[in-house]
Coordinates of C-alpha atoms (C1' of nucleotides) in Angstrom, one line a residue:
Chain K
M1 CA 0.0 0.0 0.0
D2 CA 1.2 3.5 -0.8
F3 CA 0.7 6.2 1.8
S4 CA 2.3 9.0 -0.1
G5 CA 0.3 12.1 0.3
E6 CA -0.5 11.3 3.9
H7 CA 0.3 14.3 6.0
I8 CA 1.7 13.7 9.5
F9 CA 1.8 16.3 12.3
L10 CA 4.6 15.9 14.8
V11 CA 5.0 17.8 18.0
E12 CA 8.2 16.9 20.0
D13 CA 10.4 19.3 21.9
D14 CA 13.5 17.1 22.0
Q15 CA 15.5 18.3 19.0
T16 CA 17.3 15.0 18.3
L17 CA 14.2 12.9 18.6
N18 CA 12.2 15.4 16.5
F19 CA 14.8 15.2 13.7
I20 CA 15.0 11.5 13.8
V21 CA 11.3 10.8 13.7
R22 CA 10.7 13.4 11.1
D23 CA 13.5 12.0 8.9
N24 CA 12.3 8.5 9.3
L25 CA 8.7 9.4 8.4
E26 CA 9.8 11.2 5.3
Q27 CA 11.9 8.3 4.3
N28 CA 8.8 6.3 4.4
G29 CA 7.0 8.5 2.0
Y30 CA 5.0 10.7 4.4
K31 CA 4.7 14.4 4.3
V32 CA 5.6 15.8 7.7
T33 CA 5.1 19.0 9.6
A34 CA 7.1 19.1 12.8
V35 CA 7.1 21.6 15.6
D36 CA 8.9 21.7 18.9
D37 CA 6.5 23.3 21.4
G38 CA 2.8 23.3 22.2
Q39 CA 2.3 26.9 21.3
K40 CA 3.5 26.6 17.8
A41 CA 1.6 23.3 17.5
I42 CA -1.7 25.0 17.9
T43 CA -1.0 27.8 15.4
E44 CA 0.5 25.3 13.0
F45 CA -2.3 22.8 13.2
E46 CA -4.8 25.4 12.0
K47 CA -2.9 26.0 8.8
D48 CA -3.3 22.6 7.4
K49 CA -5.1 19.3 7.3
F50 CA -3.4 16.2 8.8
S51 CA -4.0 12.5 8.6
I52 CA -2.5 11.8 12.0
C53 CA -0.9 13.6 14.9
I54 CA 2.0 12.5 17.0
L55 CA 2.2 14.4 20.3
D56 CA 4.8 14.3 23.0
V57 CA 3.0 14.5 26.3
M58 CA 5.7 16.6 28.0
L59 CA 6.1 19.8 26.1
P60 CA 7.3 23.2 27.2
K61 CA 4.7 25.9 27.4
K62 CA 1.6 23.7 26.8
D63 CA 1.6 20.1 27.6
G64 CA 0.5 17.4 25.1
F65 CA -3.0 17.0 26.5
T66 CA -3.8 20.6 26.3
V67 CA -2.6 20.6 22.7
A68 CA -4.7 17.5 22.1
R69 CA -7.8 19.3 23.4
E70 CA -7.2 22.2 21.1
I71 CA -6.8 19.9 18.2
R72 CA -10.0 18.1 19.1
K73 CA -11.8 21.4 18.9
K74 CA -10.8 21.8 15.3
D75 CA -11.0 18.1 14.3
D76 CA -13.1 15.5 15.9
H77 CA -11.6 12.5 14.2
V78 CA -7.9 12.9 13.4
P79 CA -6.1 10.1 15.3
I80 CA -3.7 11.2 18.0
I81 CA -0.7 9.1 19.1
F82 CA 0.9 10.2 22.4
L83 CA 4.5 9.8 23.2
T84 CA 4.7 9.3 26.9
A85 CA 7.6 8.9 29.3
K86 CA 8.4 5.4 30.4
S87 CA 7.8 6.2 34.0
M88 CA 4.2 7.2 33.3
T89 CA 1.7 4.6 34.4
E90 CA 2.9 2.0 32.0
D91 CA 0.6 -0.9 32.6
R92 CA -2.2 1.3 33.8
I93 CA -3.0 2.4 30.3
K94 CA -2.0 -0.6 28.3
G95 CA -5.1 -1.9 26.5
L96 CA -6.5 1.5 25.8
S97 CA -5.2 1.3 22.2
I98 CA -8.6 0.3 20.8
G99 CA -10.3 3.6 21.2
G100 CA -9.7 6.7 19.1
D101 CA -6.3 7.5 20.5
D102 CA -3.1 5.6 21.1
Y103 CA 0.1 6.1 23.0
I104 CA 3.6 4.8 22.8
T105 CA 6.0 4.9 25.7
K106 CA 9.5 6.2 25.2
P107 CA 11.9 4.8 24.3
F108 CA 10.2 3.3 21.3
S109 CA 11.4 1.9 18.0
M110 CA 10.7 3.6 14.7
E111 CA 9.3 0.3 13.5
E112 CA 6.7 0.4 16.2
L113 CA 5.7 3.9 15.4
L114 CA 5.5 3.3 11.7
L115 CA 3.4 0.2 12.3
R116 CA 0.9 2.1 14.5
I117 CA 0.7 4.8 12.0
K118 CA -0.1 2.3 9.3
V119 CA -2.8 0.7 11.4
F120 CA -4.5 4.1 12.0
L121 CA -4.3 5.1 8.4
K122 CA -5.7 1.8 7.2
R123 CA -8.6 2.1 9.7
S124 CA -9.5 5.6 8.6
L125 CA -9.4 4.7 5.0
K126 CA -12.3 2.2 5.2
P127 CA -15.2 2.4 7.6
D128 CA -15.2 -0.7 9.7
N129 CA -17.8 -2.8 8.0
T130 CA -17.0 -6.0 9.6
D131 CA -20.6 -6.9 10.5
G132 CA -21.9 -6.9 6.9
I133 CA -23.4 -9.8 5.2
P134 CA -20.9 -12.7 5.0
V135 CA -19.4 -13.1 1.6
A136 CA -20.1 -16.2 -0.4
R137 CA -17.4 -17.8 -2.5
R138 CA -18.4 -19.9 -5.4
V139 CA -16.4 -23.1 -5.3
G140 CA -17.5 -25.1 -8.4
V141 CA -21.2 -25.8 -7.8
Y142 CA -21.0 -24.9 -4.1
N143 CA -21.4 -21.7 -2.2
F144 CA -19.0 -21.4 0.6
Y145 CA -19.8 -19.0 3.4
F146 CA -16.6 -19.0 5.4
E147 CA -17.8 -16.8 8.2
N148 CA -20.8 -18.9 8.8
L149 CA -19.1 -22.2 8.3
I150 CA -21.6 -23.2 5.6
L151 CA -21.0 -25.2 2.5
E152 CA -24.1 -25.2 0.3
C153 CA -24.9 -27.2 -2.7
G154 CA -28.3 -26.5 -4.2
D155 CA -30.6 -26.8 -1.2
K156 CA -28.3 -29.1 0.7
R157 CA -26.4 -27.4 3.5
K158 CA -23.5 -28.7 5.4
T159 CA -22.1 -26.9 8.5
L160 CA -18.4 -27.2 8.6
T161 CA -16.2 -27.2 11.6
Y162 CA -13.9 -24.3 12.1
K163 CA -10.9 -26.2 11.0
E164 CA -12.6 -27.6 8.0
A165 CA -13.6 -24.2 7.0
E166 CA -10.1 -22.8 7.6
L167 CA -8.6 -25.5 5.4
L168 CA -11.0 -25.0 2.6
K169 CA -10.5 -21.3 2.7
Y170 CA -6.7 -21.8 2.5
F171 CA -7.2 -24.1 -0.5
C172 CA -9.4 -21.5 -2.2
E173 CA -6.8 -18.8 -1.7
N174 CA -4.2 -21.1 -3.2
S175 CA -6.1 -23.0 -5.8
N176 CA -4.2 -24.6 -8.7
K177 CA -1.0 -24.2 -6.8
V178 CA 1.2 -26.9 -5.4
L179 CA 1.1 -26.7 -1.6
S180 CA 3.6 -28.7 0.4
R181 CA 2.3 -30.6 3.4
S182 CA 4.3 -28.5 5.8
E183 CA 3.2 -25.3 4.1
I184 CA -0.4 -26.2 4.7
L185 CA 0.2 -27.3 8.2
M186 CA 2.1 -24.1 9.1
N187 CA -0.6 -21.9 7.6
V188 CA -3.7 -23.7 8.9
W189 CA -2.5 -25.5 12.0
G190 CA 0.4 -23.2 12.9
S191 CA 2.9 -26.0 13.3
D192 CA 4.1 -29.1 11.7
D193 CA 4.7 -32.6 13.0
Y194 CA 4.1 -36.2 12.0
Y195 CA 0.7 -36.6 13.7
L196 CA -0.6 -33.3 12.5
G197 CA 0.3 -34.5 9.1
R198 CA -2.0 -37.5 9.6
S199 CA -4.6 -35.2 10.9
L200 CA -4.3 -33.2 7.6
D201 CA -4.9 -36.4 5.7
V202 CA -8.1 -37.0 7.7
F203 CA -9.3 -33.5 6.9
I204 CA -8.5 -33.8 3.2
S205 CA -10.4 -37.1 3.1
R206 CA -13.4 -35.4 4.7
L207 CA -13.3 -32.3 2.4
R208 CA -13.2 -34.6 -0.6
R209 CA -16.3 -36.3 0.6
Y210 CA -18.1 -33.0 1.2
L211 CA -17.1 -31.8 -2.3
K212 CA -17.8 -34.9 -4.3
D213 CA -21.0 -33.5 -5.9
D214 CA -18.9 -31.5 -8.3
P215 CA -16.6 -33.8 -10.3
D216 CA -14.5 -30.8 -11.4
I217 CA -13.3 -30.1 -7.9
K218 CA -10.2 -32.1 -7.1
I219 CA -7.8 -32.1 -4.2
L220 CA -5.1 -34.1 -5.8
N221 CA -2.1 -35.5 -4.1
L222 CA 1.5 -35.2 -5.4
H223 CA 3.2 -38.1 -3.8
G224 CA 5.8 -37.1 -1.3
I225 CA 5.2 -33.4 -2.0
G226 CA 1.8 -32.1 -1.1
F227 CA -1.5 -31.3 -2.6
R228 CA -3.1 -29.2 -5.3
F229 CA -6.6 -27.9 -5.1
N230 CA -8.3 -27.6 -8.5
A231 CA -11.6 -25.8 -8.8
R232 CA -13.4 -23.0 -10.7
L233 CA -13.8 -20.3 -8.2
G234 CA -15.7 -17.0 -8.1
K235 CA -17.4 -14.4 -6.0
N236 CA -21.1 -14.1 -5.8
Chain E
M1 CA -29.9 3.5 20.0
D2 CA -28.6 7.0 20.5
F3 CA -27.0 7.9 23.8
S4 CA -26.0 11.5 22.9
G5 CA -27.0 13.7 25.8
E6 CA -26.0 11.2 28.3
H7 CA -23.7 12.8 30.8
I8 CA -20.8 10.9 32.3
F9 CA -18.9 11.8 35.4
L10 CA -15.2 10.7 35.3
V11 CA -12.9 10.8 38.3
E12 CA -9.3 9.7 37.5
D13 CA -6.1 11.2 38.8
D14 CA -3.8 9.8 36.2
Q15 CA -3.6 12.6 33.6
T16 CA -2.9 10.3 30.7
L17 CA -5.8 7.9 31.5
N18 CA -8.0 10.8 32.3
F19 CA -7.5 12.4 29.0
I20 CA -7.7 9.3 26.9
V21 CA -10.9 8.0 28.5
R22 CA -12.5 11.4 28.4
D23 CA -11.6 11.9 24.8
N24 CA -12.9 8.5 23.8
L25 CA -16.2 9.0 25.6
E26 CA -16.6 12.3 23.9
Q27 CA -15.8 10.7 20.5
N28 CA -18.7 8.3 21.3
G29 CA -21.1 11.1 21.7
Y30 CA -21.2 11.4 25.5
K31 CA -21.0 14.6 27.4
V32 CA -18.2 14.2 30.0
T33 CA -17.3 16.0 33.2
A34 CA -13.8 14.9 34.3
V35 CA -12.0 15.7 37.5
D36 CA -8.7 14.4 38.9
D37 CA -9.2 14.1 42.6
G38 CA -11.7 13.0 45.2
Q39 CA -12.2 16.4 46.7
K40 CA -13.1 18.1 43.4
A41 CA -15.2 15.1 42.6
I42 CA -17.6 15.7 45.4
T43 CA -18.0 19.4 44.8
E44 CA -18.4 18.9 41.1
F45 CA -21.0 16.1 41.5
E46 CA -23.3 18.4 43.3
K47 CA -23.4 20.9 40.5
D48 CA -24.9 18.6 37.9
K49 CA -26.9 15.5 37.1
F50 CA -25.1 12.5 35.7
S51 CA -26.2 9.2 34.0
I52 CA -23.2 7.2 35.2
C53 CA -20.1 7.7 37.2
I54 CA -16.7 6.2 36.5
L55 CA -14.4 6.3 39.6
D56 CA -10.8 5.4 40.0
V57 CA -10.5 3.6 43.3
M58 CA -7.1 5.0 44.2
L59 CA -7.3 8.8 44.3
P60 CA -5.3 11.4 46.1
K61 CA -7.1 13.0 49.1
K62 CA -10.2 10.9 49.1
D63 CA -10.3 7.4 47.7
G64 CA -12.9 6.2 45.3
F65 CA -15.0 4.3 47.8
T66 CA -15.3 7.4 50.0
V67 CA -16.3 9.4 47.0
A68 CA -18.8 6.7 46.1
R69 CA -20.5 6.9 49.5
E70 CA -20.8 10.7 49.1
I71 CA -22.3 10.2 45.7
R72 CA -24.8 7.7 47.1
K73 CA -25.9 10.2 49.7
K74 CA -26.9 12.5 46.9
D75 CA -28.2 10.0 44.4
D76 CA -29.4 6.5 45.2
H77 CA -29.5 5.2 41.7
V78 CA -26.8 6.5 39.5
P79 CA -24.6 3.6 38.4
I80 CA -21.0 3.6 39.5
I81 CA -18.2 1.8 37.7
F82 CA -15.0 1.5 39.6
L83 CA -11.6 1.4 38.0
T84 CA -9.5 -0.9 40.2
A85 CA -5.9 -2.0 40.1
K86 CA -5.2 -5.5 39.0
S87 CA -3.6 -6.3 42.2
M88 CA -6.8 -6.0 44.3
T89 CA -8.4 -9.2 45.1
E90 CA -11.8 -10.0 43.7
D91 CA -13.6 -10.4 47.0
R92 CA -12.2 -7.2 48.4
I93 CA -13.6 -5.3 45.5
K94 CA -16.9 -7.1 45.8
G95 CA -17.0 -6.4 49.5
L96 CA -16.4 -2.8 49.0
S97 CA -18.6 -2.1 46.1
I98 CA -22.1 -1.0 46.9
G99 CA -25.2 -2.4 45.3
G100 CA -25.9 -1.8 41.6
D101 CA -22.3 -1.0 40.8
D102 CA -19.6 -2.6 38.8
Y103 CA -15.9 -2.5 38.4
I104 CA -13.2 -2.9 35.8
T105 CA -9.7 -3.9 36.5
K106 CA -6.9 -1.9 34.9
P107 CA -5.6 -2.3 32.4
F108 CA -8.8 -2.4 30.4
S109 CA -9.8 -1.6 26.9
M110 CA -11.8 1.3 25.9
E111 CA -14.1 -1.0 24.0
E112 CA -14.9 -2.9 27.2
L113 CA -15.6 0.3 29.1
L114 CA -17.9 1.6 26.4
L115 CA -19.9 -1.7 26.3
R116 CA -20.4 -1.6 30.0
I117 CA -21.6 1.9 29.9
K118 CA -24.0 1.0 27.2
V119 CA -25.4 -1.9 29.2
F120 CA -25.9 0.3 32.3
L121 CA -27.5 3.1 30.3
K122 CA -29.8 0.6 28.6
R123 CA -30.9 -0.7 31.9
S124 CA -31.6 2.7 33.4
L125 CA -33.5 3.9 30.4
K126 CA -36.0 1.1 30.6
P127 CA -38.4 2.2 33.4
D128 CA -39.2 5.5 31.6
N129 CA -40.1 3.6 28.5
T130 CA -42.8 1.4 29.7
D131 CA -45.6 3.8 29.2
G132 CA -45.0 4.1 25.5
I133 CA -46.9 1.9 23.1
P134 CA -45.0 -1.4 23.1
V135 CA -43.7 -2.5 19.8
A136 CA -44.3 -6.1 18.9
R137 CA -41.8 -8.0 16.9
R138 CA -42.8 -11.1 15.0
V139 CA -40.4 -13.9 15.8
G140 CA -41.6 -16.9 13.8
V141 CA -45.0 -17.7 15.2
Y142 CA -44.4 -15.6 18.3
N143 CA -45.0 -12.0 19.2
F144 CA -42.3 -10.5 21.2
Y145 CA -43.0 -7.4 23.2
F146 CA -39.6 -6.4 24.3
E147 CA -40.6 -3.4 26.4
N148 CA -43.2 -5.5 28.3
L149 CA -41.1 -8.6 28.5
I150 CA -43.8 -10.6 26.9
L151 CA -43.4 -13.5 24.6
E152 CA -46.7 -14.6 23.1
C153 CA -47.7 -17.6 21.1
G154 CA -51.3 -17.8 20.2
D155 CA -53.1 -17.3 23.5
K156 CA -50.2 -18.5 25.6
R157 CA -48.2 -15.8 27.2
K158 CA -44.8 -16.0 28.9
T159 CA -43.3 -13.2 30.9
L160 CA -39.6 -13.0 30.4
T161 CA -37.0 -11.7 32.8
Y162 CA -35.2 -8.6 31.8
K163 CA -32.1 -10.4 30.8
E164 CA -33.9 -13.1 28.8
A165 CA -35.6 -10.3 26.9
E166 CA -32.3 -8.5 26.3
L167 CA -30.7 -11.6 24.9
L168 CA -33.6 -12.4 22.7
K169 CA -33.6 -8.9 21.4
Y170 CA -29.9 -9.1 20.7
F171 CA -30.5 -12.3 18.8
C172 CA -33.3 -10.7 16.8
E173 CA -31.1 -7.8 15.9
N174 CA -28.4 -10.1 14.7
S175 CA -30.2 -13.0 13.2
N176 CA -28.6 -15.4 10.8
K177 CA -25.2 -14.1 11.8
V178 CA -22.5 -15.9 13.7
L179 CA -22.1 -14.3 17.1
S180 CA -19.1 -15.3 19.1
R181 CA -19.6 -16.0 22.8
S182 CA -17.6 -13.0 23.9
E183 CA -19.5 -10.8 21.5
I184 CA -22.8 -11.8 23.0
L185 CA -21.5 -11.5 26.6
M186 CA -19.9 -8.1 26.0
N187 CA -23.1 -6.7 24.3
V188 CA -25.7 -8.2 26.7
W189 CA -23.8 -8.6 29.9
G190 CA -21.2 -5.9 29.5
S191 CA -18.3 -8.2 30.3
D192 CA -16.9 -11.6 29.6
D193 CA -15.5 -14.3 31.8
Y194 CA -15.8 -18.1 32.2
Y195 CA -18.8 -18.1 34.6
L196 CA -20.8 -15.6 32.6
G197 CA -20.2 -17.9 29.7
R198 CA -21.9 -20.7 31.6
S199 CA -24.6 -18.3 32.5
L200 CA -25.1 -17.6 28.8
D201 CA -25.5 -21.3 28.3
V202 CA -28.2 -21.4 30.9
F203 CA -30.1 -18.6 29.2
I204 CA -29.7 -20.1 25.8
S205 CA -31.2 -23.3 27.1
R206 CA -34.1 -21.4 28.5
L207 CA -34.8 -19.4 25.4
R208 CA -34.8 -22.6 23.4
R209 CA -37.4 -24.0 25.7
Y210 CA -39.5 -20.9 25.4
L211 CA -39.2 -20.9 21.6
K212 CA -39.8 -24.6 20.9
D213 CA -43.3 -24.2 19.6
D214 CA -41.9 -23.0 16.3
P215 CA -39.7 -25.6 14.8
D216 CA -38.2 -23.1 12.4
I217 CA -36.7 -21.0 15.1
K218 CA -33.2 -22.3 15.9
I219 CA -30.5 -21.1 18.2
L220 CA -27.7 -23.2 16.8
N221 CA -24.3 -23.7 18.3
L222 CA -21.1 -23.5 16.3
H223 CA -18.8 -25.5 18.5
G224 CA -15.9 -23.4 19.8
I225 CA -17.2 -20.3 18.1
G226 CA -20.6 -19.1 19.2
F227 CA -24.2 -19.2 18.2
R228 CA -26.4 -18.3 15.3
F229 CA -30.0 -17.4 15.7
N230 CA -32.2 -18.5 12.8
A231 CA -35.8 -17.2 12.5
R232 CA -38.2 -15.5 10.2
L233 CA -38.6 -12.1 11.7
G234 CA -40.9 -9.2 11.0
K235 CA -42.6 -6.2 12.5
N236 CA -46.3 -6.0 13.3
Chain A
dT1 C1' -35.5 -6.9 61.7
dT2 C1' -36.4 -11.5 59.4
dC3 C1' -38.4 -14.0 55.9
dA4 C1' -40.2 -15.4 51.4
dG5 C1' -39.7 -14.8 46.5
dC6 C1' -37.3 -13.8 42.4
dG7 C1' -33.7 -13.8 39.2
dA8 C1' -28.9 -14.4 38.1
dT9 C1' -25.0 -17.0 38.9
dT10 C1' -22.5 -21.1 40.1
dA11 C1' -22.2 -26.0 40.6
dA12 C1' -22.8 -30.5 39.2
dC13 C1' -23.5 -33.8 36.0
dA14 C1' -24.8 -35.5 31.3
dT15 C1' -24.1 -35.2 26.6
dT16 C1' -22.1 -33.8 22.3
dT17 C1' -18.6 -32.3 19.3
dC18 C1' -14.3 -32.4 17.3
dA19 C1' -9.3 -32.8 16.6
dT20 C1' -6.2 -36.2 17.2
dT21 C1' -4.4 -40.7 17.3
dA22 C1' -4.6 -45.4 16.0
dA23 C1' -5.3 -49.0 12.9
dC24 C1' -5.4 -50.9 8.7
dA25 C1' -5.9 -50.8 3.6
dA26 C1' -4.5 -49.1 -0.8
dA27 C1' -1.3 -46.8 -3.7
dA28 C1' 3.2 -45.2 -5.2
dC29 C1' 7.8 -45.5 -5.3
dT30 C1' 12.4 -48.3 -4.5
Chain H
dA1 C1' 9.3 -57.8 -3.0
dG2 C1' 9.7 -54.2 0.6
dT3 C1' 9.2 -49.6 2.1
dT4 C1' 7.1 -45.2 2.4
dT5 C1' 3.3 -42.3 1.6
dT6 C1' -1.5 -41.6 1.4
dG7 C1' -6.7 -42.8 2.0
dT8 C1' -10.2 -44.1 5.0
dT9 C1' -12.7 -45.4 9.0
dA10 C1' -13.0 -46.0 13.7
dA11 C1' -11.5 -45.2 18.7
dT12 C1' -10.1 -41.9 22.1
dG13 C1' -10.0 -38.2 25.1
dA14 C1' -10.3 -33.4 26.0
dA15 C1' -13.1 -29.5 25.8
dA16 C1' -17.4 -27.3 24.8
dT17 C1' -22.1 -27.3 25.5
dG18 C1' -26.9 -28.7 27.4
dT19 C1' -29.5 -29.2 31.4
dT20 C1' -31.2 -29.2 36.0
dA21 C1' -30.5 -28.0 40.6
dA22 C1' -28.4 -25.4 44.4
dT23 C1' -26.8 -21.1 45.9
dC24 C1' -26.4 -16.2 46.5
dG25 C1' -27.8 -11.5 46.8
dC26 C1' -31.4 -8.4 46.4
dT27 C1' -36.1 -6.6 47.2
dG28 C1' -40.2 -5.9 49.4
dA29 C1' -43.6 -7.4 52.7
dA30 C1' -44.7 -8.7 57.3

DNA sequence: TTCAGCGATTAACATTTCATTAACAAAACT
DNA sequence: AGTTTTGTTAATGAAATGTTAATCGCTGAA
């Protein structure tokens, strides 16, 4: 994903940190406006439109929260990430990251900051529509509702178990591709040993049974290598 | 449902937490009055009328329970949610909390706090509502008068408890959708632990019994995942 | 105050589900 | 042939769920 054009507002009084963060953000394709005290922050914020704000909590003149309040008066929705000192309340606020704002305790790594920025920007790009109607995949003659664990053929409905659904989904996402046994195990089971391998065989056997109404769907075995899932797929 | 206009009283001495919680509540359309010590809390509480109070237990000057008692003197019914440190033992908290209240241990997620607030507000809204014209929902062959807690099938009438009605309503609002156990618990109970999970099972069992006159209504379990409520719904 | 009644939670026990493991058969490769 | 890999079905055991009963805390009446 390309975030160029995203504009980040940075408020940090420590000159060194200010420079480093700014530089790193710019290296990553962001446009950055950086200031070093709370007073300037407020005047500067009014001049432009930002995608995200990064505020040091301890600032000369006006502290970060005051600045945050002023920002909120202008913009209800811009995400704010606070930079807080380690000493502050560490575990007391952990877990608060789900709400509108977030915080990072110093010292932090640039990777961490970049990651959080990415998460926020992604979130603001699309309204969270997670509770919409579950998407059906067409798998040959079947409809496969992964979220509901339903595999439907005409008016026959089969409710899959969670793991069956996971495996079928994985096959759909990698159809007509050779998948090694360990690749499948790592991606669906999360680990790989002999007995899980046998478990996989049991699941494959079961999926073949569920899918036998369409002769064009095949889970074929490559001896000693793995499997290939062949099917005509589509969205509804 | 729209809670805008609900006024929340927040007492939390930690500046970071105070700001973040306040900001998040405001983002969610609540009006918030926030103070940072027990002394101010008491003077401030007298000035206004609140729908719900969120009190940190450990406060400078006056601790949260003392504040709670003062609040109780003024208002018998306002719900109080305590924010407690993880270290506190369960029974100590329970012993100290006064009727009708709840507590959350830090660290907590904003999501969790918001859901609990929602559950409390829903509960306190109810009594005023009873004199409106009750709306019937059709649920299969049943009529469900949520406001009156009545489930009616032909001439048979069953009076539900408040929680039974809440759960059934939640199912109606999310029919034919997979609901995870914790999703249900968070939305109907406001929190999520093992024993509430068993409580949920008891309620499901009871709802199934109440609804068994219509064979097309199903609360079906997806093992290890949650439930799906299937029914033909409609308004009257 | 104590006591009965109610509703939610917790306990206790029964039942079901499902992934894994085992066991054996069939196929593929040496 | 002999060995390994895969297919299939059944047995196992742990965990999740279903169900009924006991318990707990609250409320309101006596």
